[in-house]
CSV table of C-alpha atoms in Angstrom, one decimal:
chain,number,residue,atom,x,y,z
A,1,MET,CA,-2.6,63.8,52.1
A,2,SER,CA,-4.4,63.8,49.0
A,3,GLU,CA,-5.3,60.4,47.2
A,4,PRO,CA,-3.2,59.7,44.2
A,5,LEU,CA,-4.3,60.9,40.8
A,6,ALA,CA,-5.1,57.4,39.5
A,7,GLU,CA,-7.5,56.8,42.5
A,8,ARG,CA,-9.1,60.1,42.2
A,9,MET,CA,-9.9,59.5,38.5
A,10,ARG,CA,-11.2,56.0,39.1
A,11,PRO,CA,-14.7,55.8,37.3
A,12,ARG,CA,-17.7,55.2,39.5
A,13,MET,CA,-20.2,54.6,36.9
A,14,LEU,CA,-20.2,52.4,33.7
A,15,ASP,CA,-20.7,55.5,31.3
A,16,ASP,CA,-17.4,57.0,32.7
A,17,TYR,CA,-15.5,53.9,32.1
A,18,ILE,CA,-12.9,54.3,29.4
A,19,GLY,CA,-12.0,51.4,26.9
A,20,GLN,CA,-13.1,47.8,26.7
A,21,LYS,CA,-16.1,48.7,24.5
A,22,HIS,CA,-16.4,45.0,23.4
A,23,LEU,CA,-17.3,44.2,27.1
A,24,VAL,CA,-19.0,47.4,28.3
A,25,GLY,CA,-20.1,49.2,25.2
A,26,GLU,CA,-23.8,49.3,24.2
A,27,GLY,CA,-25.3,46.0,23.6
A,28,SER,CA,-22.2,44.2,25.0
A,29,VAL,CA,-22.3,41.2,27.3
A,30,LEU,CA,-21.4,42.8,30.5
A,31,ARG,CA,-23.6,45.8,30.2
A,32,LYS,CA,-26.5,43.5,29.3
A,33,MET,CA,-25.8,41.5,32.6
A,34,ILE,CA,-25.5,44.6,34.6
A,35,THR,CA,-28.7,46.0,33.2
A,36,SER,CA,-30.5,42.8,34.0
A,37,GLY,CA,-29.5,43.0,37.6
A,38,ARG,CA,-27.9,39.5,37.6
A,39,ILE,CA,-24.3,38.4,36.8
A,40,ASN,CA,-22.6,35.2,36.7
A,41,SER,CA,-19.2,34.7,38.2
A,42,PHE,CA,-16.4,35.8,35.8
A,43,ILE,CA,-12.6,36.2,35.6
A,44,LEU,CA,-11.1,39.4,34.0
A,45,TRP,CA,-7.8,38.7,32.3
A,46,GLY,CA,-5.7,41.6,30.9
A,47,PRO,CA,-2.4,43.5,31.4
A,48,PRO,CA,-1.9,45.8,34.4
A,49,GLY,CA,-3.8,49.2,34.5
A,50,VAL,CA,-6.6,48.5,32.0
A,51,GLY,CA,-9.5,48.7,34.5
A,52,LYS,CA,-10.1,45.2,36.0
A,53,THR,CA,-10.6,46.4,39.5
A,54,THR,CA,-12.6,49.5,38.5
A,55,LEU,CA,-14.8,47.3,36.5
A,56,ALA,CA,-15.5,45.0,39.4
A,57,GLN,CA,-16.4,48.0,41.6
A,58,ILE,CA,-18.7,49.4,39.0
A,59,VAL,CA,-20.6,46.1,38.7
A,60,ALA,CA,-21.0,45.8,42.5
A,61,SER,CA,-22.1,49.5,42.8
A,62,SER,CA,-24.5,49.1,39.8
A,63,LEU,CA,-26.2,46.0,41.4
A,64,LYS,CA,-26.1,47.6,45.0
A,65,VAL,CA,-24.9,44.4,46.5
A,66,PRO,CA,-22.3,43.9,49.2
A,67,PHE,CA,-18.8,44.0,47.8
A,68,TYR,CA,-15.9,42.0,49.5
A,69,THR,CA,-12.4,42.2,48.2
A,70,LEU,CA,-9.4,40.0,49.0
A,71,SER,CA,-5.8,40.1,47.7
A,72,ALA,CA,-4.3,36.8,46.6
A,73,VAL,CA,-1.0,38.1,47.9
A,74,SER,CA,-2.1,38.6,51.6
A,75,SER,CA,-5.1,36.3,52.0
A,76,GLY,CA,-5.4,32.7,52.9
A,77,VAL,CA,-8.0,30.0,53.0
A,78,LYS,CA,-9.3,31.3,56.4
A,79,ASP,CA,-9.9,34.7,54.9
A,80,VAL,CA,-11.8,33.2,52.0
A,81,ARG,CA,-14.1,31.2,54.4
A,82,ASP,CA,-14.7,34.2,56.5
A,83,VAL,CA,-16.0,36.2,53.4
A,84,ILE,CA,-18.2,33.4,52.5
A,85,THR,CA,-19.6,33.3,56.0
A,86,LYS,CA,-20.4,37.0,55.9
A,87,ALA,CA,-21.9,36.6,52.3
A,88,GLU,CA,-24.2,34.0,53.7
A,89,SER,CA,-25.4,36.2,56.4
A,90,THR,CA,-25.9,39.3,54.2
A,91,ARG,CA,-27.7,37.6,51.3
A,92,PHE,CA,-31.5,38.0,51.4
A,93,PHE,CA,-34.1,35.6,49.7
A,94,ASN,CA,-34.1,36.1,45.8
A,95,SER,CA,-31.5,39.0,45.9
A,96,ALA,CA,-28.4,39.2,43.9
A,97,SER,CA,-25.5,37.3,45.5
A,98,PRO,CA,-22.8,39.4,47.2
A,99,ILE,CA,-19.6,39.9,45.1
A,100,LEU,CA,-16.3,38.7,46.1
A,101,PHE,CA,-13.5,40.4,44.2
A,102,ILE,CA,-10.1,38.6,44.0
A,103,ASP,CA,-7.2,40.6,42.8
A,104,GLU,CA,-4.4,38.6,41.4
A,105,ILE,CA,-6.3,35.3,41.6
A,106,HIS,CA,-3.6,33.5,39.8
A,107,ARG,CA,-1.5,33.9,42.9
A,108,PHE,CA,-4.0,31.8,44.9
A,109,SER,CA,-2.9,28.2,45.7
A,110,LYS,CA,-4.9,25.2,44.7
A,111,SER,CA,-6.3,24.8,48.1
A,112,GLN,CA,-7.4,28.5,48.3
A,113,GLN,CA,-9.1,28.1,45.0
A,114,ASP,CA,-10.6,24.9,46.1
A,115,SER,CA,-12.2,26.6,49.0
A,116,LEU,CA,-14.1,29.0,46.6
A,117,LEU,CA,-15.8,26.1,44.6
A,118,GLY,CA,-18.8,25.4,46.9
A,119,ALA,CA,-19.8,29.0,47.3
A,120,VAL,CA,-19.5,29.8,43.6
A,121,GLU,CA,-21.5,26.7,42.6
A,122,LYS,CA,-24.2,27.4,45.1
A,123,GLY,CA,-24.4,31.0,44.1
A,124,THR,CA,-23.5,32.1,47.8
A,125,ILE,CA,-21.1,34.6,46.2
A,126,THR,CA,-20.6,35.9,42.8
A,127,LEU,CA,-16.8,35.6,42.2
A,128,ILE,CA,-15.1,38.3,40.1
A,129,GLY,CA,-11.3,37.5,39.7
A,130,ALA,CA,-8.7,39.6,38.1
A,131,THR,CA,-5.5,38.3,36.8
A,132,THR,CA,-2.6,39.4,34.4
A,133,GLU,CA,-1.7,35.8,33.7
A,134,ASN,CA,-3.3,33.3,31.4
A,135,PRO,CA,-6.1,31.7,33.6
A,136,SER,CA,-5.9,28.4,31.7
A,137,PHE,CA,-2.4,27.9,33.2
A,138,GLU,CA,-3.0,29.5,36.7
A,139,VAL,CA,-6.6,28.9,37.6
A,140,ILE,CA,-7.8,25.4,38.5
A,141,ARG,CA,-10.1,23.7,35.9
A,142,PRO,CA,-13.2,23.2,38.3
A,143,LEU,CA,-13.1,26.9,39.1
A,144,LEU,CA,-12.5,28.1,35.7
A,145,SER,CA,-15.4,25.9,34.3
A,146,ARG,CA,-17.7,27.8,36.8
A,147,CYS,CA,-16.7,31.3,35.6
A,148,GLN,CA,-17.0,33.2,32.4
A,149,LEU,CA,-13.7,34.5,31.0
A,150,TYR,CA,-13.5,38.1,29.7
A,151,ILE,CA,-10.3,39.3,28.2
A,152,LEU,CA,-9.5,43.1,28.5
A,153,LYS,CA,-7.2,44.8,26.1
A,154,GLU,CA,-4.4,47.4,26.4
A,155,LEU,CA,-6.0,50.8,26.1
A,156,ALA,CA,-5.8,52.3,22.7
A,157,ARG,CA,-4.3,55.7,21.9
A,158,GLU,CA,-7.6,57.5,21.7
A,159,ASP,CA,-8.4,55.9,25.2
A,160,LEU,CA,-5.5,57.1,26.8
A,161,LEU,CA,-5.8,60.7,25.2
A,162,LYS,CA,-9.4,60.8,26.5
A,163,LEU,CA,-8.2,59.8,30.0
A,164,LEU,CA,-5.4,62.5,29.9
A,165,ASP,CA,-7.9,65.2,29.0
A,166,ARG,CA,-10.5,64.1,31.6
A,167,ALA,CA,-7.6,64.3,34.2
A,168,ILE,CA,-6.6,67.8,33.2
A,169,THR,CA,-10.1,69.1,33.0
A,170,LYS,CA,-12.0,67.3,35.8
A,171,ASP,CA,-9.5,66.3,38.5
A,172,LYS,CA,-10.0,68.7,41.4
A,173,ILE,CA,-6.3,69.5,41.6
A,174,LEU,CA,-5.0,69.3,38.0
A,175,SER,CA,-8.1,71.4,36.9
A,176,GLN,CA,-6.6,74.4,39.0
A,177,ILE,CA,-3.4,74.3,37.0
A,178,ASP,CA,-3.1,75.8,33.4
A,179,ILE,CA,-1.9,72.6,31.6
A,180,GLU,CA,-1.2,72.5,28.0
A,181,LEU,CA,-0.6,69.1,26.4
A,182,LYS,CA,1.8,70.2,23.7
A,183,GLU,CA,3.2,66.7,23.0
A,184,THR,CA,1.9,63.3,24.3
A,185,ASP,CA,4.1,60.7,22.5
A,186,ALA,CA,6.3,60.2,25.6
A,187,LEU,CA,3.4,60.0,28.0
A,188,LEU,CA,1.6,57.4,25.9
A,189,ARG,CA,4.9,55.5,25.1
A,190,TYR,CA,6.1,55.2,28.6
A,191,SER,CA,2.6,54.2,30.0
A,192,GLY,CA,2.5,51.2,27.7
A,193,GLY,CA,-1.2,51.2,27.6
A,194,ASP,CA,-1.5,51.2,31.3
A,195,ALA,CA,-3.9,53.8,32.6
A,196,ARG,CA,-2.6,53.7,36.1
A,197,LYS,CA,0.9,54.3,34.9
A,198,LEU,CA,-0.2,57.1,32.6
A,199,LEU,CA,-1.8,59.0,35.4
A,200,ASN,CA,1.1,58.3,37.7
A,201,ILE,CA,3.5,59.9,35.1
A,202,LEU,CA,1.2,62.8,34.6
A,203,GLU,CA,1.0,63.5,38.3
A,204,LEU,CA,4.9,63.2,38.6
A,205,VAL,CA,5.3,65.7,35.7
A,206,THR,CA,2.8,68.2,37.2
A,207,THR,CA,4.1,67.9,40.7
A,208,GLN,CA,7.7,68.6,39.6
A,209,ASN,CA,6.9,71.4,37.1
A,210,SER,CA,3.8,73.3,38.0
A,211,GLN,CA,5.0,75.8,40.6
A,212,ASP,CA,4.2,78.9,38.5
A,213,GLY,CA,0.6,77.8,37.8
A,214,LYS,CA,1.3,77.2,34.1
A,215,LEU,CA,2.6,74.0,32.6
A,216,VAL,CA,3.4,73.0,29.0
A,217,ILE,CA,3.9,69.2,28.9
A,218,THR,CA,6.4,68.1,26.2
A,219,ASP,CA,8.1,64.9,25.3
A,220,GLU,CA,11.4,66.2,26.7
A,221,LEU,CA,9.8,67.3,30.0
A,222,VAL,CA,8.3,63.9,30.5
A,223,LYS,CA,11.7,62.2,29.7
A,224,SER,CA,13.5,64.5,32.1
A,225,ALA,CA,10.9,63.7,34.9
A,226,LEU,CA,11.1,60.0,34.5
A,227,GLN,CA,14.9,59.8,33.8
A,228,THR,CA,14.7,56.1,32.7
A,229,ASN,CA,12.1,54.2,30.8
A,230,PRO,CA,10.0,52.2,33.1
A,231,LEU,CA,9.9,49.0,31.0
A,232,ALA,CA,7.2,46.5,31.6
A,233,TYR,CA,8.8,43.0,31.8
A,234,ASP,CA,7.9,40.4,34.4
A,235,LYS,CA,10.5,37.7,34.4
A,236,ASP,CA,7.9,35.2,36.1
A,237,GLY,CA,4.9,36.5,34.2
A,238,GLU,CA,3.2,36.0,30.8
A,239,MET,CA,4.9,38.9,29.2
A,240,HIS,CA,8.1,36.9,29.8
A,241,TYR,CA,6.8,34.1,27.7
A,242,ASP,CA,5.2,36.4,25.1
A,243,ILE,CA,8.5,38.2,24.5
A,244,ILE,CA,10.6,35.1,24.3
A,245,SER,CA,8.1,33.6,21.8
A,246,ALA,CA,8.4,36.7,19.7
A,247,PHE,CA,12.2,36.4,19.8
A,248,ILE,CA,12.1,32.7,18.7
A,249,LYS,CA,9.6,33.3,16.0
A,250,SER,CA,11.7,36.3,14.6
A,251,ILE,CA,14.7,34.0,14.3
A,252,ARG,CA,12.4,31.3,12.8
A,253,GLY,CA,11.1,33.9,10.4
A,254,SER,CA,14.5,35.1,9.3
A,255,ASP,CA,14.1,38.6,10.7
A,256,PRO,CA,17.3,39.7,12.4
A,257,ASP,CA,15.8,43.0,13.3
A,258,GLY,CA,12.9,41.4,15.2
A,259,ALA,CA,15.3,39.1,16.9
A,260,LEU,CA,17.6,41.9,18.1
A,261,TYR,CA,14.6,44.1,19.3
A,262,TRP,CA,13.1,41.2,21.4
A,263,MET,CA,16.5,40.4,22.7
A,264,ALA,CA,17.0,44.1,23.7
A,265,ARG,CA,13.6,44.0,25.5
A,266,MET,CA,14.7,41.0,27.4
A,267,ILE,CA,18.1,42.5,28.3
A,268,GLU,CA,16.6,45.8,29.4
A,269,GLY,CA,14.0,44.0,31.4
A,270,GLY,CA,16.7,42.3,33.5
A,271,GLU,CA,16.5,38.7,31.8
A,272,GLN,CA,19.3,36.3,32.9
A,273,PRO,CA,21.7,35.9,30.0
A,274,GLU,CA,22.0,32.3,30.3
A,275,PHE,CA,18.1,32.0,29.6
A,276,ILE,CA,18.6,34.0,26.4
A,277,ALA,CA,21.6,31.8,25.5
A,278,ARG,CA,19.7,28.6,26.1
A,279,ARG,CA,17.0,29.6,23.8
A,280,LEU,CA,19.4,30.4,21.1
A,281,ILE,CA,20.8,26.8,21.3
A,282,ILE,CA,17.2,25.4,21.1
A,283,SER,CA,16.4,27.4,18.2
A,284,ALA,CA,19.7,26.6,16.3
A,285,SER,CA,18.7,22.8,16.9
A,286,GLU,CA,15.0,23.1,16.1
A,287,ASP,CA,14.7,25.8,13.4
A,288,ILE,CA,18.0,25.8,11.6
A,289,GLY,CA,19.1,22.2,12.1
A,290,LEU,CA,20.8,20.4,9.3
A,291,ALA,CA,20.3,23.4,6.9
A,292,ASN,CA,23.3,25.0,8.7
A,293,PRO,CA,25.0,22.7,11.3
A,294,ASN,CA,27.4,25.7,12.2
A,295,ALA,CA,24.4,27.5,13.8
A,296,LEU,CA,24.5,25.1,16.8
A,297,LEU,CA,28.3,25.5,17.2
A,298,LEU,CA,27.9,29.3,17.2
A,299,ALA,CA,25.1,29.1,19.6
A,300,ASN,CA,27.1,27.0,22.0
A,301,ALA,CA,30.0,29.3,21.7
A,302,ALA,CA,27.8,32.4,22.4
A,303,PHE,CA,26.6,30.6,25.7
A,304,ASP,CA,30.1,29.8,26.7
A,305,ALA,CA,31.3,33.4,25.9
A,306,VAL,CA,28.5,35.1,27.8
A,307,MET,CA,29.1,32.9,30.9
A,308,LYS,CA,32.8,33.9,30.8
A,309,ILE,CA,32.5,37.6,30.3
A,310,GLY,CA,29.1,38.4,31.9
A,311,TRP,CA,27.2,41.7,31.3
A,312,PRO,CA,27.2,44.0,29.6
A,313,GLU,CA,29.8,42.7,27.1
A,314,GLY,CA,27.8,39.4,26.9
A,315,ARG,CA,25.1,41.1,24.8
A,316,ILE,CA,27.6,41.1,21.9
A,317,PRO,CA,28.2,37.4,21.4
A,318,LEU,CA,24.4,36.9,22.0
A,319,ALA,CA,23.5,39.4,19.4
A,320,GLU,CA,26.0,37.8,17.0
A,321,ALA,CA,24.4,34.5,17.6
A,322,ALA,CA,20.8,35.8,17.1
A,323,VAL,CA,21.6,37.6,13.8
A,324,TYR,CA,23.6,34.5,12.5
A,325,LEU,CA,20.5,32.3,13.4
A,326,ALA,CA,18.0,34.6,11.9
A,327,CYS,CA,20.0,34.9,8.6
A,328,SER,CA,20.7,31.2,8.2
A,329,PRO,CA,18.7,28.8,6.0
A,330,LYS,CA,16.1,27.0,8.0
A,331,SER,CA,15.3,23.3,8.4
A,332,ASN,CA,13.3,21.5,11.1
A,333,SER,CA,13.7,18.0,9.6
A,334,SER,CA,15.6,16.6,12.6
A,335,TYR,CA,12.9,18.2,14.9
A,336,LEU,CA,10.1,16.5,13.0
A,337,GLY,CA,12.1,13.3,12.7
A,338,ILE,CA,12.6,12.8,16.4
A,339,GLY,CA,8.9,13.7,16.9
A,340,ALA,CA,7.8,11.0,14.5
A,341,ALA,CA,10.0,8.5,16.1
A,342,LEU,CA,8.8,9.3,19.6
A,343,ALA,CA,5.1,9.0,18.2
A,344,GLU,CA,6.0,5.6,16.8
A,345,VAL,CA,7.6,4.3,20.1
A,346,ARG,CA,4.6,5.5,22.1
A,347,GLU,CA,2.3,3.8,19.7
A,348,SER,CA,4.1,0.5,19.0
A,349,GLY,CA,5.8,0.0,22.4
A,350,ASN,CA,9.0,-1.9,23.0
A,351,GLN,CA,9.9,-3.6,19.7
A,352,PRO,CA,12.6,-6.2,20.0
A,353,VAL,CA,16.1,-5.4,18.6
A,354,PRO,CA,16.9,-7.5,15.7
A,355,LEU,CA,19.4,-10.2,16.6
A,356,HIS,CA,22.1,-9.1,14.2
A,357,LEU,CA,22.2,-5.6,15.9
A,358,ARG,CA,22.6,-7.1,19.3
A,359,ASN,CA,26.0,-7.3,21.0
A,360,ALA,CA,27.4,-10.8,21.9
A,361,PRO,CA,29.8,-10.4,24.7
A,362,THR,CA,29.3,-14.1,25.8
A,363,LYS,CA,29.4,-17.4,24.4
A,364,LEU,CA,25.7,-18.2,25.1
A,365,MET,CA,24.7,-15.0,23.3
A,366,ALA,CA,26.6,-15.9,20.3
A,367,GLU,CA,25.1,-19.4,20.3
A,368,LEU,CA,21.7,-17.7,20.4
A,369,GLY,CA,22.5,-15.8,17.2
A,370,TYR,CA,23.4,-12.4,18.8
A,371,SER,CA,25.2,-10.3,16.4
A,372,ASP,CA,25.0,-13.1,13.7
A,373,GLY,CA,25.0,-11.5,10.3
A,374,TYR,CA,25.9,-8.1,11.3
A,375,LYS,CA,27.8,-6.2,8.5
A,376,TYR,CA,30.6,-3.9,9.8
A,377,SER,CA,30.1,-0.9,7.6
A,378,HIS,CA,33.9,0.0,7.3
A,379,ASP,CA,34.6,-3.3,5.8
A,380,TYR,CA,32.6,-2.5,2.7
A,381,PRO,CA,33.2,-0.1,-0.3
A,382,GLY,CA,32.1,3.5,0.7
A,383,HIS,CA,31.8,2.4,4.4
A,384,PHE,CA,28.3,1.3,3.7
A,385,ALA,CA,26.6,-2.1,3.6
A,386,PRO,CA,22.6,-2.3,3.3
A,387,GLN,CA,21.0,-4.0,6.2
A,388,GLN,CA,18.1,-3.7,8.5
A,389,TYR,CA,18.4,-1.3,11.4
A,390,LEU,CA,14.8,-1.2,12.6
A,391,PRO,CA,12.8,-3.7,14.4
A,392,ASP,CA,11.2,-6.2,12.1
A,393,GLU,CA,7.5,-4.6,12.7
A,394,LEU,CA,8.9,-1.3,11.6
A,395,LYS,CA,11.5,-2.2,8.9
A,396,ASP,CA,10.0,-0.1,6.2
A,397,SER,CA,9.2,3.0,8.4
A,398,ARG,CA,10.6,6.4,7.6
A,399,PHE,CA,11.1,9.2,10.2
A,400,TRP,CA,13.6,11.7,8.6
A,401,TYR,CA,12.7,13.5,5.5
A,402,ALA,CA,15.1,16.0,4.0
A,403,GLN,CA,14.1,19.3,3.4
A,404,HIS,CA,15.4,20.7,0.1
A,405,ASN,CA,16.3,24.3,0.8
A,406,SER,CA,20.0,24.3,1.7
A,407,PRO,CA,23.2,22.9,0.1
A,408,ASN,CA,24.1,21.4,3.5
A,409,GLU,CA,21.1,19.3,3.8
A,410,GLU,CA,20.9,18.5,0.2
A,411,LYS,CA,24.3,16.9,0.4
A,412,LEU,CA,23.0,14.7,3.3
A,413,TYR,CA,20.1,13.7,1.2
A,414,GLU,CA,22.2,12.8,-1.8
A,415,GLN,CA,24.2,10.7,0.4
A,416,MET,CA,21.2,8.8,1.6
A,417,LEU,CA,20.1,8.3,-2.0
A,418,LYS,CA,23.5,6.8,-2.8
A,419,CYS,CA,23.3,4.5,0.1
A,420,TRP,CA,19.7,3.5,0.3
A,421,LYS,CA,18.5,4.4,-3.2
A,422,GLU,CA,14.6,3.8,-3.3
A,423,LYS,CA,14.0,4.1,0.3
A,424,TYR,CA,14.8,7.8,0.3
A,425,LYS,CA,13.2,8.8,-3.1
C-alpha cells in the first residue's frame, strides 16, 4: 500500500520547507541555529497542518543527531524516562544533544511534564514540543521557561498553491497523471490553511476522478468529492475560545453580521446550544446593560426557548437575540461598577455596617443603637430620604458612573441627580 500523499510530500530539507519564512527564511532565528549546529529546546505553537512535525524532523536531520519522538496521547512518564535513558547513552562528549520531539505536548499531564525538566535543564536532551493550544495555558511554567516559543502561522494562499504545484509535478504517483488545476478556490477554502488537509483533499479528488489519465480539477469537482465542508472547530481547543471571543466582540462592536457569522461557525461545528445561550446572557449584562435592560430579558427568553425546542429550530431564537444585542446601544457601567466595588472590598476589607443600616430584631440590639436613625424611604416625598448607605470609611466613594449614550441610562442618571444632587454631578 502506498504512503498517503501528505507523507510522500513531507519535505526532508529546509530548502524544501514551505511557509514560515519568519522562522526558517534566510537570516531567521531557526535557520541560524541549524546552521550553527546547536539549538536550544523550543516549542512550536500553531494550527494543524502547518509543518510542526516536519520542521522538527528537518532540524534533527540537519544536525545529524538521534531523534526520538513521543505522542502525548499514548505516552506516559515511563516512556519519557526510557527515552531520557537512551539519550544519555547515545550522547557523546561535546556533541549536540539528541532531540526528543513530543507531539501534542499540551496533552501531557503535569507529572509527565515535570519528568522532562531535569533532562532539558542539563542538556541531556533537546526538547522540541508541538502544540495547537496556547502553551501559556497548557505547559507548566518551569518547562516553558526552559524553552523558546516559536509561533507558526496558517499557510498563506501562495504557500498552498506552491504546495499543490509541487504535489502535481513532483509526486511519484500524481506526476503520472495529466492534472490541470483549472480552479483552486474550493481546494484552498476547504483546507483552511492546513497543508495536510489540502493534500488529503487533492488525493481524494484524484483517486475518485483520474481513471482515464486526464483530470481537470474544478471547484465543483472538489465539492462533489467532499460532499460536506470539513469545518475546523474543536470544542475543547483554542479555536473554540477564539470563535466565541469573535462572537462576543462582534456583539459588543454592534456588528450583527459578524455575530451571525461566528454563531453559524459554532452551530456548524457542533457547539452546544446552551453554551451559546449562556454567552448571550453574559453579553446582555456586560455589554448592553442599563443602555437597554430588555436585552437581558430577551437573552434569557432565548435560553429558555432553545432548551424547550432544541435543534435545529433553536438557532432562530438564538439568532434573534444575537442580532438584538448587536443592534442595541451599549453600556458597561454596571460591569465597571461591580468591578470597582470588588476592588474596594479587597483593598479595604470588612468595613463595619453603619448602625442605622443594621436590623434590630432583639431588645438588646435596639438598646445598642441598631437601626436607630434609619429613614424608611417610602415615608418620604418621592420615596427618597438622603442618608448614608456606605461604611463610614467609604461614605464619599463612588462606584457607578452613568454612561450617557442611551435614553434608558440617561433617565436613571437624571433620577440619581434628583435624589443625590452634587454626588452624581
